mmCIF file of C-alpha atoms in Angstrom:
data_model
loop_
_atom_site.group_PDB
_atom_site.id
_atom_site.type_symbol
_atom_site.label_atom_id
_atom_site.label_comp_id
_atom_site.label_asym_id
_atom_site.label_seq_id
_atom_site.Cartn_x
_atom_site.Cartn_y
_atom_site.Cartn_z
ATOM 1 C CA UNK A 1 16.545 150.434 82.076
ATOM 2 C CA UNK A 2 19.158 150.663 79.335
ATOM 3 C CA UNK A 3 22.626 150.850 81.020
ATOM 4 C CA UNK A 4 22.056 147.761 82.958
ATOM 5 C CA UNK A 5 21.423 145.405 79.999
ATOM 6 C CA UNK A 6 24.716 147.445 78.673
ATOM 7 C CA UNK A 7 26.563 145.993 81.941
ATOM 8 C CA UNK A 8 25.313 142.769 81.547
ATOM 9 C CA UNK A 9 26.632 142.568 77.941
ATOM 10 C CA UNK A 10 30.158 144.272 79.175
ATOM 11 C CA UNK A 11 30.284 141.761 81.434
ATOM 12 C CA UNK A 12 29.922 139.254 78.995
ATOM 13 C CA UNK A 13 31.803 140.391 76.489
ATOM 14 C CA UNK A 14 34.420 140.449 79.111
ATOM 15 C CA UNK A 15 33.509 136.646 80.745
ATOM 16 C CA UNK A 16 34.501 136.031 76.667
ATOM 17 C CA UNK A 17 37.705 137.513 75.953
ATOM 18 C CA UNK A 18 38.914 135.880 79.270
ATOM 19 C CA UNK A 19 37.542 132.061 77.898
ATOM 20 C CA UNK A 20 38.600 133.122 74.331
ATOM 21 C CA UNK A 21 42.016 134.316 75.485
ATOM 22 C CA UNK A 22 42.520 130.496 76.588
ATOM 23 C CA UNK A 23 41.585 129.265 73.181
ATOM 24 C CA UNK A 24 38.313 127.965 73.935
ATOM 25 C CA UNK A 25 36.554 128.162 70.278
ATOM 26 C CA UNK A 26 32.652 127.928 71.740
ATOM 27 C CA UNK A 27 33.381 131.228 73.892
ATOM 28 C CA UNK A 28 34.800 133.352 70.572
ATOM 29 C CA UNK A 29 31.542 131.995 68.894
ATOM 30 C CA UNK A 30 29.234 132.983 70.940
ATOM 31 C CA UNK A 31 31.275 136.200 71.993
ATOM 32 C CA UNK A 32 30.729 136.596 67.731
ATOM 33 C CA UNK A 33 27.317 136.283 67.787
ATOM 34 C CA UNK A 34 27.393 138.797 70.567
ATOM 35 C CA UNK A 35 29.453 141.614 68.961
ATOM 36 C CA UNK A 36 29.746 141.465 65.335
ATOM 37 C CA UNK A 37 26.790 143.487 64.408
ATOM 38 C CA UNK A 38 28.074 146.225 66.625
ATOM 39 C CA UNK A 39 31.575 145.709 65.027
ATOM 40 C CA UNK A 40 30.262 145.794 61.443
ATOM 41 C CA UNK A 41 27.794 148.691 61.411
ATOM 42 C CA UNK A 42 31.598 150.425 62.794
ATOM 43 C CA UNK A 43 33.376 149.764 59.653
ATOM 44 C CA UNK A 44 30.813 150.208 58.235
ATOM 45 C CA UNK A 45 29.412 153.468 59.048
ATOM 46 C CA UNK A 46 33.851 154.131 58.436
ATOM 47 C CA UNK A 47 34.497 152.784 55.418
ATOM 48 C CA UNK A 48 31.987 153.114 53.622
ATOM 49 C CA UNK A 49 32.028 149.266 51.502
ATOM 50 C CA UNK A 50 30.267 146.610 52.950
ATOM 51 C CA UNK A 51 32.606 144.092 51.259
ATOM 52 C CA UNK A 52 35.530 146.047 52.755
ATOM 53 C CA UNK A 53 33.963 146.148 56.128
ATOM 54 C CA UNK A 54 33.533 142.642 56.190
ATOM 55 C CA UNK A 55 37.092 142.017 55.244
ATOM 56 C CA UNK A 56 38.202 144.221 58.477
ATOM 57 C CA UNK A 57 35.501 142.606 60.333
ATOM 58 C CA UNK A 58 37.370 139.033 59.870
ATOM 59 C CA UNK A 59 40.607 140.601 60.342
ATOM 60 C CA UNK A 60 39.523 142.046 63.417
ATOM 61 C CA UNK A 61 38.280 138.574 64.894
ATOM 62 C CA UNK A 62 41.260 137.008 63.486
ATOM 63 C CA UNK A 63 43.590 139.437 65.869
ATOM 64 C CA UNK A 64 41.411 139.004 68.596
ATOM 65 C CA UNK A 65 41.641 135.460 68.511
ATOM 66 C CA UNK A 66 45.273 136.069 68.919
ATOM 67 C CA UNK A 67 45.922 138.626 71.507
ATOM 68 C CA UNK A 68 42.405 138.177 73.204
ATOM 69 C CA UNK A 69 45.068 137.906 76.211
ATOM 70 C CA UNK A 70 45.795 141.426 75.863
ATOM 71 C CA UNK A 71 42.641 142.473 76.972
ATOM 72 C CA UNK A 72 43.119 145.221 80.366
ATOM 73 C CA UNK A 73 39.997 145.229 81.790
ATOM 74 C CA UNK A 74 41.298 148.723 84.011
ATOM 75 C CA UNK A 75 41.866 150.191 80.715
ATOM 76 C CA UNK A 76 38.697 150.187 78.921
ATOM 77 C CA UNK A 77 35.746 148.496 78.264
ATOM 78 C CA UNK A 78 35.359 145.019 76.334
ATOM 79 C CA UNK A 79 33.408 146.906 73.194
ATOM 80 C CA UNK A 80 35.646 150.245 73.286
ATOM 81 C CA UNK A 81 38.878 148.421 73.323
ATOM 82 C CA UNK A 82 37.160 145.778 70.409
ATOM 83 C CA UNK A 83 35.560 148.904 68.995
ATOM 84 C CA UNK A 84 39.059 150.737 68.697
ATOM 85 C CA UNK A 85 40.464 147.535 67.366
ATOM 86 C CA UNK A 86 37.889 148.037 64.251
ATOM 87 C CA UNK A 87 38.388 151.728 63.632
ATOM 88 C CA UNK A 88 42.057 151.341 63.971
ATOM 89 C CA UNK A 89 41.997 149.667 61.125
ATOM 90 C CA UNK A 90 39.477 151.207 59.049
ATOM 91 C CA UNK A 91 41.254 153.936 59.422
ATOM 92 C CA UNK A 92 44.750 151.772 58.027
ATOM 93 C CA UNK A 93 43.160 150.844 54.775
ATOM 94 C CA UNK A 94 41.572 153.849 54.624
ATOM 95 C CA UNK A 95 45.066 155.144 54.205
ATOM 96 C CA UNK A 96 46.043 152.424 51.885
ATOM 97 C CA UNK A 97 43.383 153.419 49.078
ATOM 98 C CA UNK A 98 44.306 156.936 49.743
ATOM 99 C CA UNK A 99 48.657 155.785 48.926
ATOM 100 C CA UNK A 100 46.773 153.734 46.431
ATOM 101 C CA UNK A 101 44.988 156.086 44.747
ATOM 102 C CA UNK A 102 48.466 158.602 44.444
ATOM 103 C CA UNK A 103 49.959 155.549 42.678
ATOM 104 C CA UNK A 104 49.720 156.773 38.771
ATOM 105 C CA UNK A 105 50.668 154.095 36.172
ATOM 106 C CA UNK A 106 50.947 155.268 32.661
ATOM 107 C CA UNK A 107 52.952 152.096 30.925
ATOM 108 C CA UNK A 108 50.807 153.528 27.587
ATOM 109 C CA UNK A 109 52.833 156.091 25.555
ATOM 110 C CA UNK A 110 50.064 157.949 24.301
ATOM 111 C CA UNK A 111 48.536 158.267 27.075
ATOM 112 C CA UNK A 112 47.332 161.282 27.413
ATOM 113 C CA UNK A 113 49.692 164.113 30.203
ATOM 114 C CA UNK A 114 47.887 165.205 33.346
ATOM 115 C CA UNK A 115 48.605 168.606 35.139
ATOM 116 C CA UNK A 116 48.655 167.892 38.643
ATOM 117 C CA UNK A 117 47.556 170.555 40.889
ATOM 118 C CA UNK A 118 49.845 172.874 42.404
ATOM 119 C CA UNK A 119 48.069 172.185 45.638
ATOM 120 C CA UNK A 120 48.732 168.664 45.393
ATOM 121 C CA UNK A 121 51.406 166.463 47.690
ATOM 122 C CA UNK A 122 54.314 166.106 45.990
ATOM 123 C CA UNK A 123 55.305 162.169 46.843
ATOM 124 C CA UNK A 124 58.446 163.986 49.548
ATOM 125 C CA UNK A 125 55.237 166.312 51.291
ATOM 126 C CA UNK A 126 53.514 163.035 51.731
ATOM 127 C CA UNK A 127 56.192 160.624 53.221
ATOM 128 C CA UNK A 128 56.522 164.362 55.273
ATOM 129 C CA UNK A 129 53.219 163.633 56.548
ATOM 130 C CA UNK A 130 53.137 159.288 56.889
ATOM 131 C CA UNK A 131 55.846 160.781 59.609
ATOM 132 C CA UNK A 132 53.659 163.590 61.106
ATOM 133 C CA UNK A 133 50.869 160.737 61.431
ATOM 134 C CA UNK A 134 53.224 158.403 63.394
ATOM 135 C CA UNK A 135 54.107 161.093 65.342
ATOM 136 C CA UNK A 136 50.870 161.711 66.681
ATOM 137 C CA UNK A 137 50.316 158.301 67.162
ATOM 138 C CA UNK A 138 53.153 157.363 69.076
ATOM 139 C CA UNK A 139 52.450 161.185 71.252
ATOM 140 C CA UNK A 140 48.454 159.016 71.709
ATOM 141 C CA UNK A 141 50.435 156.170 72.766
ATOM 142 C CA UNK A 142 52.281 157.992 75.388
ATOM 143 C CA UNK A 143 49.247 158.826 77.345
ATOM 144 C CA UNK A 144 47.845 157.170 80.558
ATOM 145 C CA UNK A 145 44.910 155.248 79.552
ATOM 146 C CA UNK A 146 42.415 157.263 81.452
ATOM 147 C CA UNK A 147 43.353 160.067 79.278
ATOM 148 C CA UNK A 148 44.238 158.208 76.148
ATOM 149 C CA UNK A 149 40.446 156.625 75.775
ATOM 150 C CA UNK A 150 39.047 160.708 76.540
ATOM 151 C CA UNK A 151 40.577 161.606 73.778
ATOM 152 C CA UNK A 152 39.694 158.690 71.639
ATOM 153 C CA UNK A 153 36.447 159.000 72.555
ATOM 154 C CA UNK A 154 35.650 162.719 72.161
ATOM 155 C CA UNK A 155 37.345 162.597 68.879
ATOM 156 C CA UNK A 156 36.274 160.493 67.009
ATOM 157 C CA UNK A 157 32.419 160.092 68.478
ATOM 158 C CA UNK A 158 32.117 163.385 69.235
ATOM 159 C CA UNK A 159 31.302 163.422 72.225
ATOM 160 C CA UNK A 160 31.162 166.407 75.139
ATOM 161 C CA UNK A 161 32.419 166.164 78.402
ATOM 162 C CA UNK A 162 29.230 165.336 80.108
ATOM 163 C CA UNK A 163 28.698 162.564 77.251
ATOM 164 C CA UNK A 164 32.222 160.772 78.757
ATOM 165 C CA UNK A 165 31.582 161.029 82.119
ATOM 166 C CA UNK A 166 29.022 159.394 81.242
ATOM 167 C CA UNK A 167 30.435 156.692 79.050
ATOM 168 C CA UNK A 168 33.452 156.452 81.379
ATOM 169 C CA UNK A 169 31.620 156.513 84.319
ATOM 170 C CA UNK A 170 34.108 158.459 85.585
ATOM 171 C CA UNK A 171 33.029 162.294 87.964
ATOM 172 C CA UNK A 172 32.579 165.329 85.654
ATOM 173 C CA UNK A 173 35.830 167.055 86.868
ATOM 174 C CA UNK A 174 37.812 164.019 86.440
ATOM 175 C CA UNK A 175 36.845 163.617 82.341
ATOM 176 C CA UNK A 176 37.587 167.486 81.980
ATOM 177 C CA UNK A 177 41.228 167.177 83.637
ATOM 178 C CA UNK A 178 41.670 164.161 81.670
ATOM 179 C CA UNK A 179 41.589 165.859 78.136
ATOM 180 C CA UNK A 180 43.072 169.595 79.505
ATOM 181 C CA UNK A 181 45.962 167.046 80.287
ATOM 182 C CA UNK A 182 46.112 164.812 77.940
ATOM 183 C CA UNK A 183 45.105 167.797 75.311
ATOM 184 C CA UNK A 184 48.420 169.998 77.220
ATOM 185 C CA UNK A 185 50.320 166.539 77.178
ATOM 186 C CA UNK A 186 49.974 166.403 72.825
ATOM 187 C CA UNK A 187 51.216 169.381 72.369
ATOM 188 C CA UNK A 188 54.652 169.796 74.660
ATOM 189 C CA UNK A 189 54.945 165.706 72.613
ATOM 190 C CA UNK A 190 54.331 166.395 68.691
ATOM 191 C CA UNK A 191 56.386 170.070 69.709
ATOM 192 C CA UNK A 192 59.230 168.134 71.224
ATOM 193 C CA UNK A 193 58.528 165.555 67.917
ATOM 194 C CA UNK A 194 59.504 169.027 65.149
ATOM 195 C CA UNK A 195 55.377 169.041 64.769
ATOM 196 C CA UNK A 196 54.854 172.107 66.582
ATOM 197 C CA UNK A 197 53.483 175.146 64.159
#
């Protein structure tokens, strides 16, 4: 009985997104009511910080209000699309935190000096790592919708081939083929970007 309820929710959220794309504020309020607890859970699981999760959620809903028209039913389920918006914003937030943590400020001449371990990344290495992350993101963005969604679900949620097939409502052979081809294309793309080892 769970799949029909899930399917009904998906249809409802998709319909609300269509109305939001036309500026329907009532639909947006209903949409928030239907989706916020799940999306807040995603943000909280990644950030482990309730105020930061609430902030990300607010940013995500502002994004949805402005870009609801960009949602394409053929590419993914509405909740998958929304979850990826929240997840991407959370990951950006974590990356910003890491950069803030690395930034050391020392205005006090009497402050003790600290030995930075040899294995710490230098600013040049961090810049290269950022460039590599952009290359990976560009390569993933170049994938077709099905393989891209399959790789994302496998990577972020650890879904097996059979779980992917069930979640994406696709034959097992199709999903296996998507994952294999996506990994091959990512490898080729990353090699062309100079990241092949």
